[in-house]
Coordinates of C-alpha atoms and ligand atoms in Angstrom, one line a residue:
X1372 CA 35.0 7.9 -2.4
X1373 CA 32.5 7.1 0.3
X1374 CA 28.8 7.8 -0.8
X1375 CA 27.2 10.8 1.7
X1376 CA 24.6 9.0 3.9
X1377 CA 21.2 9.8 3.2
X1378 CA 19.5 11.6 6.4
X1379 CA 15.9 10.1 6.9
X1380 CA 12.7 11.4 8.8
X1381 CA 10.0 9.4 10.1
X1382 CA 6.6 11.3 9.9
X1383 CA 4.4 9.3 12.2
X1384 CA 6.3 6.4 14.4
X1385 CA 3.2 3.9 14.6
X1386 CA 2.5 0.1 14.1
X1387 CA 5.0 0.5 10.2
X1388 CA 7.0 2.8 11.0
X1389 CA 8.0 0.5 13.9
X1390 CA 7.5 -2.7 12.0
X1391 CA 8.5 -1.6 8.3
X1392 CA 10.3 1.3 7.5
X1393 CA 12.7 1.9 10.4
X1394 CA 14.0 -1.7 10.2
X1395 CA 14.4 -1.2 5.6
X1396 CA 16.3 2.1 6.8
X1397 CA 18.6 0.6 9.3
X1398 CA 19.3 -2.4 7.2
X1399 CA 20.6 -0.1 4.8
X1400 CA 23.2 1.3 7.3
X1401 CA 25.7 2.3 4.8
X1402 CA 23.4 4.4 2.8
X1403 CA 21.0 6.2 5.0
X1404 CA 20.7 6.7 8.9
X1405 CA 17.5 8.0 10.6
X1406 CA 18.3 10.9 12.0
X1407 CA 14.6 12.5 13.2
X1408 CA 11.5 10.8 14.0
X1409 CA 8.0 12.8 14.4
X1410 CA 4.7 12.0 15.7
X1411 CA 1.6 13.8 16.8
X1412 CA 1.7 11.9 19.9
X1413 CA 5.5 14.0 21.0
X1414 CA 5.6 10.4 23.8
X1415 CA 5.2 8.2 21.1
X1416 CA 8.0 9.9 19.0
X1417 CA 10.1 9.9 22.4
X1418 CA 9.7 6.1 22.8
X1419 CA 10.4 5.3 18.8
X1420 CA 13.4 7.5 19.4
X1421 CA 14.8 6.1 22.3
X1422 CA 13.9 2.4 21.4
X1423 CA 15.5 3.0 18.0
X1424 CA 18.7 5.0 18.8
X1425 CA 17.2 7.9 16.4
X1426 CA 18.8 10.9 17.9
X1427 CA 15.9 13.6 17.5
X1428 CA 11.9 13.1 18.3
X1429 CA 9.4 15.6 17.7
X1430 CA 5.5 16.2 18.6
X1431 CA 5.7 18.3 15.7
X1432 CA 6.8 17.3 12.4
X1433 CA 6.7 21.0 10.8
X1434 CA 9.7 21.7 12.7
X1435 CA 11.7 18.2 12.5
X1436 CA 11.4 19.5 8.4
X1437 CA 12.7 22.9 9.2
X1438 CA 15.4 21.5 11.2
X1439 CA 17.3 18.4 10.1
X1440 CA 17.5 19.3 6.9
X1441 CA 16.2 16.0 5.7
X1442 CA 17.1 14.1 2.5
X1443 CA 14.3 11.7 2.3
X1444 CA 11.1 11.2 4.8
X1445 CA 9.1 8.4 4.9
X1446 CA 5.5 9.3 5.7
X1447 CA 3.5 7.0 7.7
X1448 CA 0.6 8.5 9.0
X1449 CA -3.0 8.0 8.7
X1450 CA -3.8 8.4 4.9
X1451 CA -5.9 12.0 5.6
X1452 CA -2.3 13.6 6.2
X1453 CA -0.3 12.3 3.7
X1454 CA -1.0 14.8 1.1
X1455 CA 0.4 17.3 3.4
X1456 CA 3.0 16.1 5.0
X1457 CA 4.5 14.5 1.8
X1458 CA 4.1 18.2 -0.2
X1459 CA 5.5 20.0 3.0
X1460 CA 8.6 17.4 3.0
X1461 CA 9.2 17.6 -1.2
X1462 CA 9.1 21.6 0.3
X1463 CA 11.8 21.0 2.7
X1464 CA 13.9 19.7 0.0
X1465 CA 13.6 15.9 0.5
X1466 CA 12.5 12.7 -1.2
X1467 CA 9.1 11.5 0.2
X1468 CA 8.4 7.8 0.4
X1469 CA 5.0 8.4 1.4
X1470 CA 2.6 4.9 2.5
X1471 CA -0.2 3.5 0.3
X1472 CA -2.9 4.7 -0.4
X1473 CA -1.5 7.8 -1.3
X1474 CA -4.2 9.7 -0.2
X1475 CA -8.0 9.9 0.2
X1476 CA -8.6 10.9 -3.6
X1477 CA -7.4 11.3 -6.9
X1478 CA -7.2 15.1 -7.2
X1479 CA -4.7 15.2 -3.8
X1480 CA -2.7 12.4 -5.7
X1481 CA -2.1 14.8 -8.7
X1482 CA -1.1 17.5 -6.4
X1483 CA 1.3 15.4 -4.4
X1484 CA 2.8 14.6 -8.0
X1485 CA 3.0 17.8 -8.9
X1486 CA 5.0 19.2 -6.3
X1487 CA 7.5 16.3 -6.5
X1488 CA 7.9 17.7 -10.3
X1489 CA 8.0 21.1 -9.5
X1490 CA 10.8 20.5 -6.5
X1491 CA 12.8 18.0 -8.9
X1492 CA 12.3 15.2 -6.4
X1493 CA 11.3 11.8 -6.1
X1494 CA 7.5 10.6 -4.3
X1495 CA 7.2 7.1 -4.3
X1496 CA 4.3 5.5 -3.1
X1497 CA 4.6 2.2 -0.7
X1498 CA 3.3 -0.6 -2.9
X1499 CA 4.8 -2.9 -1.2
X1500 CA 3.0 -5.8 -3.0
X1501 CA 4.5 -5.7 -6.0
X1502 CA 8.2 -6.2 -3.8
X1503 CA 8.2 -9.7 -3.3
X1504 CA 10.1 -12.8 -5.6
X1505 CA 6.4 -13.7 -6.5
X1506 CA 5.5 -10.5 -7.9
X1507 CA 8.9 -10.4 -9.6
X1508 CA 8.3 -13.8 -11.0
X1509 CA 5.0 -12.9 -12.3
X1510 CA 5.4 -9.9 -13.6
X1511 CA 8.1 -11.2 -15.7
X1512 CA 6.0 -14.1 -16.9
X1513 CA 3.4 -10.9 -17.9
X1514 CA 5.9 -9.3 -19.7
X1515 CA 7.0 -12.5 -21.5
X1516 CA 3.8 -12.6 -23.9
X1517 CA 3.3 -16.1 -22.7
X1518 CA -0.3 -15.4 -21.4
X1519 CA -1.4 -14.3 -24.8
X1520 CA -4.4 -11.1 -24.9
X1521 CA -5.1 -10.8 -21.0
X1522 CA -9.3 -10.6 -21.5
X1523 CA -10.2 -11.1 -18.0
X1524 CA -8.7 -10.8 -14.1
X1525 CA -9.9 -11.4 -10.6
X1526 CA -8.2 -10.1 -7.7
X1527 CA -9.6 -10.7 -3.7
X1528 CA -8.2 -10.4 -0.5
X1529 CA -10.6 -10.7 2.3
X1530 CA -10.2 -10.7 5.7
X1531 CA -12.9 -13.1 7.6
X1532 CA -12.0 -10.9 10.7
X1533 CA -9.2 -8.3 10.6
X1534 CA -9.7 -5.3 11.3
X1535 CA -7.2 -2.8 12.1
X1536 CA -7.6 -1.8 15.7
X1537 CA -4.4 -0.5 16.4
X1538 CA -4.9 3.3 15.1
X1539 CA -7.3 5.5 12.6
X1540 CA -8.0 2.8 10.5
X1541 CA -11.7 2.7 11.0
X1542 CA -12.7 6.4 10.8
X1543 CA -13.1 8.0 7.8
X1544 CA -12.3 11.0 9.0
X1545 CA -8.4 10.0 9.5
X1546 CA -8.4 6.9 7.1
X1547 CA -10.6 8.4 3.9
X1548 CA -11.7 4.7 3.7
X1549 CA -11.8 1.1 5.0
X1550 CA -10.6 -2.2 3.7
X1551 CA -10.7 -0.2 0.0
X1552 CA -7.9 1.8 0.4
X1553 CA -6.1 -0.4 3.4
X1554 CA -6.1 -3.8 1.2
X1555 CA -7.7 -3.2 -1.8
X1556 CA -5.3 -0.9 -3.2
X1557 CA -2.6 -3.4 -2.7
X1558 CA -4.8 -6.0 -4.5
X1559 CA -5.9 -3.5 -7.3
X1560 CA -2.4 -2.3 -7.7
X1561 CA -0.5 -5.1 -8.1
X1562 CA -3.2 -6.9 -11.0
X1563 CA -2.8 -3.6 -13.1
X1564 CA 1.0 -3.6 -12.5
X1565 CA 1.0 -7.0 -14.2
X1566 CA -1.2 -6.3 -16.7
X1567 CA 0.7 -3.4 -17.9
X1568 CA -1.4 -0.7 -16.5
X1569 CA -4.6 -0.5 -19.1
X1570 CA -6.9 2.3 -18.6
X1571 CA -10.1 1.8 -16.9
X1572 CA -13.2 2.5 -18.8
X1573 CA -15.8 1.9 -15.8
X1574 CA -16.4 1.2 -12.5
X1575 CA -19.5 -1.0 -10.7
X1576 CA -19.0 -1.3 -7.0
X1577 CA -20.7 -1.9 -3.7
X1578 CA -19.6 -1.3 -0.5
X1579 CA -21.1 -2.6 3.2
X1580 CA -20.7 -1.4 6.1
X1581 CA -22.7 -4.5 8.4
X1582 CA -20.1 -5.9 11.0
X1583 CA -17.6 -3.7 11.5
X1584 CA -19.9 -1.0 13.8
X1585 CA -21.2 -4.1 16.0
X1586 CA -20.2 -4.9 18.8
X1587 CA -19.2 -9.1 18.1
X1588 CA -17.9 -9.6 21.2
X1589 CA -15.5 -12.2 19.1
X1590 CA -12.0 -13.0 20.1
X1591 CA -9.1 -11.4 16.9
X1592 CA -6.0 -11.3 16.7
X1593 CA -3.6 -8.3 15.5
X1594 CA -1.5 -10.7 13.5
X1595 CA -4.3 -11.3 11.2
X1596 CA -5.1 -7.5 11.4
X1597 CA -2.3 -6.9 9.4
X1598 CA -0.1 -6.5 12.6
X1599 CA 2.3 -9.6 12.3
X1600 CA 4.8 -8.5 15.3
X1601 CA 2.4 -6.6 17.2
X1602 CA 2.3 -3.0 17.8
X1603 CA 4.0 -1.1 20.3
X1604 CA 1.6 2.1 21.0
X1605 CA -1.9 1.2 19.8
X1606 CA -4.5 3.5 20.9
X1607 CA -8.1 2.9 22.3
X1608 CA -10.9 0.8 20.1
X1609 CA -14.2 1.3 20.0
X1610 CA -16.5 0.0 17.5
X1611 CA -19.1 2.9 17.8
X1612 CA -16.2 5.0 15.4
X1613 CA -16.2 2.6 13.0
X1614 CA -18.0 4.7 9.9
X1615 CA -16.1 2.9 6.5
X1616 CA -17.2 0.1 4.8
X1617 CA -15.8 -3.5 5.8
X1618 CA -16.4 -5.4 2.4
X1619 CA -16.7 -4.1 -1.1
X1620 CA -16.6 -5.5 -4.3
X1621 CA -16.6 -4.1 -7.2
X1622 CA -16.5 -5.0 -11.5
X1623 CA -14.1 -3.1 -13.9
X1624 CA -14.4 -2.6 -17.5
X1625 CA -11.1 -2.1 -19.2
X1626 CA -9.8 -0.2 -22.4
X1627 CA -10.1 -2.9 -25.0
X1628 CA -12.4 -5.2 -23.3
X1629 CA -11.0 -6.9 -21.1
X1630 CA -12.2 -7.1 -17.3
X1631 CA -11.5 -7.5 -13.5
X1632 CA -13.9 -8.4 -10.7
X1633 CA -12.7 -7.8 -7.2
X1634 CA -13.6 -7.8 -3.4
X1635 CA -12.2 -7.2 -0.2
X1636 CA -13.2 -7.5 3.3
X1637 CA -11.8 -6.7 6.9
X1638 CA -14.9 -8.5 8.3
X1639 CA -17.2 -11.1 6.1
X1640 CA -18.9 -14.4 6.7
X1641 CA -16.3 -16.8 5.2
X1642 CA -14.7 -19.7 6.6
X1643 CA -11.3 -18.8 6.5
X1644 CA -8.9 -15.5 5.4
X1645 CA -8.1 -16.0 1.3
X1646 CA -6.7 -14.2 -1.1
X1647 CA -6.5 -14.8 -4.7
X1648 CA -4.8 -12.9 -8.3
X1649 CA -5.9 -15.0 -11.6
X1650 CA -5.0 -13.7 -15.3
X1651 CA -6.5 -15.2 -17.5
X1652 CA -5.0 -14.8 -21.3
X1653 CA -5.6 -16.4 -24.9
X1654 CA -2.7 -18.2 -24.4
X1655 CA -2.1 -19.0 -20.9
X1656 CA -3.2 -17.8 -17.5
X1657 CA -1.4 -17.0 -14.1
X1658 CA -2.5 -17.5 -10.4
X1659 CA -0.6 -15.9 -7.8
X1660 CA -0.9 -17.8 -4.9
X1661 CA 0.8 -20.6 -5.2
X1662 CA 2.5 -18.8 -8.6
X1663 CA 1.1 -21.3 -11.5
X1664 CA 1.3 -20.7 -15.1
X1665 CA -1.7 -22.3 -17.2
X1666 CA -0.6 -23.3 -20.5
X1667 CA -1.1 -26.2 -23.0
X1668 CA 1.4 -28.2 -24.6
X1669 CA 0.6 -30.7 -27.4
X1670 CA -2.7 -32.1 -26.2
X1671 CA -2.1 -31.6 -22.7
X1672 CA -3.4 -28.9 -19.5
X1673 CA 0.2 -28.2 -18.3
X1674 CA 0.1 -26.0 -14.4
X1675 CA 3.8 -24.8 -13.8
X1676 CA 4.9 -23.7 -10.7
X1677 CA 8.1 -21.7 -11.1
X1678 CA 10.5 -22.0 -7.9
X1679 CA 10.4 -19.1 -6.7
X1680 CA 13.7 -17.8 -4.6
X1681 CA 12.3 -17.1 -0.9
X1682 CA 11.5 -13.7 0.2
X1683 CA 13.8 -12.4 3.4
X1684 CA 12.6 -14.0 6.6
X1685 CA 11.7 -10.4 8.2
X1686 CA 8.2 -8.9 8.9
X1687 CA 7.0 -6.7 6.0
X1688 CA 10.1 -7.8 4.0
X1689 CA 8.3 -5.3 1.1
X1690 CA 9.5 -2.2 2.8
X1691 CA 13.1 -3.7 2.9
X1692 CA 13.1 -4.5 -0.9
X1693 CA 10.6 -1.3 -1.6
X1694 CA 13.4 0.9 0.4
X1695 CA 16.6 -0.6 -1.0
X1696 CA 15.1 0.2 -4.5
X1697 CA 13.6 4.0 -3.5
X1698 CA 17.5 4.5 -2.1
X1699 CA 18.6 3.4 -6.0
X1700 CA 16.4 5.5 -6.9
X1701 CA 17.4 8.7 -5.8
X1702 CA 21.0 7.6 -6.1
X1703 CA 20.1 7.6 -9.9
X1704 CA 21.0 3.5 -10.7
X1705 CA 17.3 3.2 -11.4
X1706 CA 13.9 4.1 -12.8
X1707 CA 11.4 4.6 -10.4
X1708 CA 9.0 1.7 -10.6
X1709 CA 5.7 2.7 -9.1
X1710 CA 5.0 5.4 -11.6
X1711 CA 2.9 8.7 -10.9
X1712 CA 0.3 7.3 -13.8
X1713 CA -0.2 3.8 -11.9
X1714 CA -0.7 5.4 -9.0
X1715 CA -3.1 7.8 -10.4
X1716 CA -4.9 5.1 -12.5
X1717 CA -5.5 2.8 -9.0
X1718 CA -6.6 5.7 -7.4
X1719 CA -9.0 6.7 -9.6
X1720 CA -10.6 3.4 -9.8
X1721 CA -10.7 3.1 -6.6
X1722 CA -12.2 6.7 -6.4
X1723 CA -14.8 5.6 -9.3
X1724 CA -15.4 2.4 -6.8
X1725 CA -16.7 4.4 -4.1
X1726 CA -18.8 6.4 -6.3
X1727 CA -20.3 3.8 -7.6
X1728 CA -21.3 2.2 -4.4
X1729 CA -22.3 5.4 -3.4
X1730 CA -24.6 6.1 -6.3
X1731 CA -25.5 2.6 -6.6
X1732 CA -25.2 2.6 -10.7
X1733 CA -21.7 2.0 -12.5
X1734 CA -19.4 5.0 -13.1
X1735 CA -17.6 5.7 -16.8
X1736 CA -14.4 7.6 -16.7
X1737 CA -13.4 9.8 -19.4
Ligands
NAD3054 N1 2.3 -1.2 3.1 C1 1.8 -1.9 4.1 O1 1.8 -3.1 4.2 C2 1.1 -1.1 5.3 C3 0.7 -1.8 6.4 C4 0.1 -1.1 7.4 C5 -0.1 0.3 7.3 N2 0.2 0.9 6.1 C6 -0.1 2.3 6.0 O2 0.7 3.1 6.9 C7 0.0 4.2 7.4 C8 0.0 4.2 8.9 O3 -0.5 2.9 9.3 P1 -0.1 2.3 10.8 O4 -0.5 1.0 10.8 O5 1.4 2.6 11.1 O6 -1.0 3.2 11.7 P2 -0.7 3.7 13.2 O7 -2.0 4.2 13.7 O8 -0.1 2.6 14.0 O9 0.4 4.8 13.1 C9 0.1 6.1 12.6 C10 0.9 7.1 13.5 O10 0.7 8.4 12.9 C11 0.5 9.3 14.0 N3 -0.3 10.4 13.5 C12 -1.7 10.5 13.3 N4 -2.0 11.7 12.8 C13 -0.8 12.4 12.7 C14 -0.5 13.7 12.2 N5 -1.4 14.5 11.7 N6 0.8 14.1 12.2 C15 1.8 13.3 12.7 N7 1.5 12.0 13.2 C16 0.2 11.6 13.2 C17 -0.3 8.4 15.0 O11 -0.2 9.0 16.4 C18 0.4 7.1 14.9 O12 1.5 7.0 15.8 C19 -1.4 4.1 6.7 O13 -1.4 5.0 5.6 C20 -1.5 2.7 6.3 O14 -2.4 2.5 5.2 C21 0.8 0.2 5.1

């Protein structure tokens, strides 16, 4: 017997919903069909709709949940409303797939968890890092043992010039946070996936805020803004809104020793965009980009690269795999694998992060 088709919502139809989750959802044509899409800005919903073939747009998404009778809604606001829009939706009866950072704190995480519990449905948040052949790769090389005791980890991603200029991105108002919460929690996320998720002990961050709220007068690109195909509707810029940081960094003490130093930037000094993952183990260590595994054998220094099957050859090609699994998922074929705790344990680092810049001293969690 034919499998019912799940009915999706789209909470907020900007730069990935366009670009990410509406093309995962249509690829998966025999399992789901968008059905509503929503959007504060009703024209924008209108012109998502149309340009999409999704039969229903709405200015407000309160009543596309009272009135499709939704199975699953992907949330892809700003990160200030997806606390409640994703407990509203779990409300309405449907799954949420709600986009990273879950929200702007640790305590609204836990409440967005526990409402998924207490409506006996599924939240899973977008990490679409760890969807990728190269996170699959190296997270089974983690698992293997072959790195020995993980002691120590580094994990950057750093923008020379990229910010986000396309939305809410640079107000904390809408956003909670800057390049913390827009890269750094895919950076952050992704290292503790691999290293099995230890507890943090303590947090020593700082956070700048010295470019971003200038006006540069430099030429930028949305592709390396994070914008790869553009973005159909972006709103108005200007710099004098710009009140989150634009480069942290920040030093991590783990349960049983072991360490992670990490930074991020949507505007820095550097000479050219990088980004970097390194475990390093007793008995082997892993970089990320290229995928290498540093072992010895005999008395030689041996760097493997494993070969790595290519990723689709689609923007955000993350959301497709992250979708297709979230659809398995609630189908009950299997687990979910970005688990309330991990996304509780980024959070609060991240949380602890800010603190600690704040405060200017480190930050011990309990
Ligand atoms: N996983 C990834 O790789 C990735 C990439 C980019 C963005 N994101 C995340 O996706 C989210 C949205 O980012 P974006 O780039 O699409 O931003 P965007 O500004 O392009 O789109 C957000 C949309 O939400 C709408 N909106 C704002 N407030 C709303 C509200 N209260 N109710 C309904 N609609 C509202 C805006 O009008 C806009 O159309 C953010 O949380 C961001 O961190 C994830």
């Amino acid at each position: 017997m034919a499998k019912e088709k799940l009915k999706v919502g789209i909470i907020g139809t900007g730069m990935i919903a366009v670009s990410g989750h509406i093309p995962a959802w249509k690829n998966l044509e025999d399992d789901a069909e968008i059905v509503g899409a929503a959007d504060i800005l009703e024209d924008r919903a209108k012109l998502v709709a149309e340009s999409e073939g999704i039969p229903y747009a709405y200015g407000d998404w309160v009543a596309m949940l009272e009135e499709l009778d939704l199975d699953v809604v992907s949330v892809c606001t700003p990160n200030a409303y997806h606390k409640e829009q994703t407990i509203a939706a779990l409300q309405s009866g449907a799954h949420v797939l709600c986009e990273k950072p879950v929200a702007t704190c640790t305590a609204d995480a836990a409440e967005m968890f526990d409402e998924a519990d207490a409506q006996g449905k599924h939240l899973m948040i977008g990490q679409t890092a760890r969807f990728s052949e190269r996170s699959r790769a190296a997270k089974q090389i983690c698992d293997s043992g072959r790195l020995g005791e993980i002691y120590y980890a580094e994990t950057y991603f750093l923008r020379r010039r990229g910010i986000p200029t396309w939305g809410q991105f640079h107000m904390k108002e809408h956003s909670g946070g800057g390049p913390i919460y827009d890269l750094g929690v895919h950076a952050i996320d992704l290292l503790f996936w691999l290293m099995g998720s230890p507890p943090v002990r303590a947090v020593s961050g700082v956070a700048y805020t010295r470019l971003g709220n200038q006006d540069e007068g430099l030429a930028t690109s949305l592709a390396e803004s994070g914008a790869p195909i553009g973005v159909l509707t972006p709103l108005p810029y200007d710099y004098r809104d710009f009140d989150v940081e634009d480069m942290a960094a920040g030093f991590m003490r783990l349960d049983g020793g072991a360490a992670v130093a990490f930074k991020t930037s949507w505007a820095v000094n550097i000479p050219e965009n990088t980004g970097k993952t390194l475990i390093c183990g007793t008995e082997g260590g892993l970089v990320l980009d290229p995928l290498t595994l540093v072992t010895n054998m005999g008395s030689y220094q041996i760097n493997t690269t494993p070969r790595v099957p290519a990723d689709r050859k689609v923007a955000f090609s993350g959301h497709w795999l992250e979708v297709e699994h979230f659809v398995n998922v609630i189908r009950g074929d299997e687990e979910l694998m970005v688990t309330r705790d991990q996304v509780l344990g980024v959070m609060r680092t991240l949380d602890a992060l800010y603190q600690s810049a704040a405060e200017g001293r480190e930050v011990w969690l309990d």
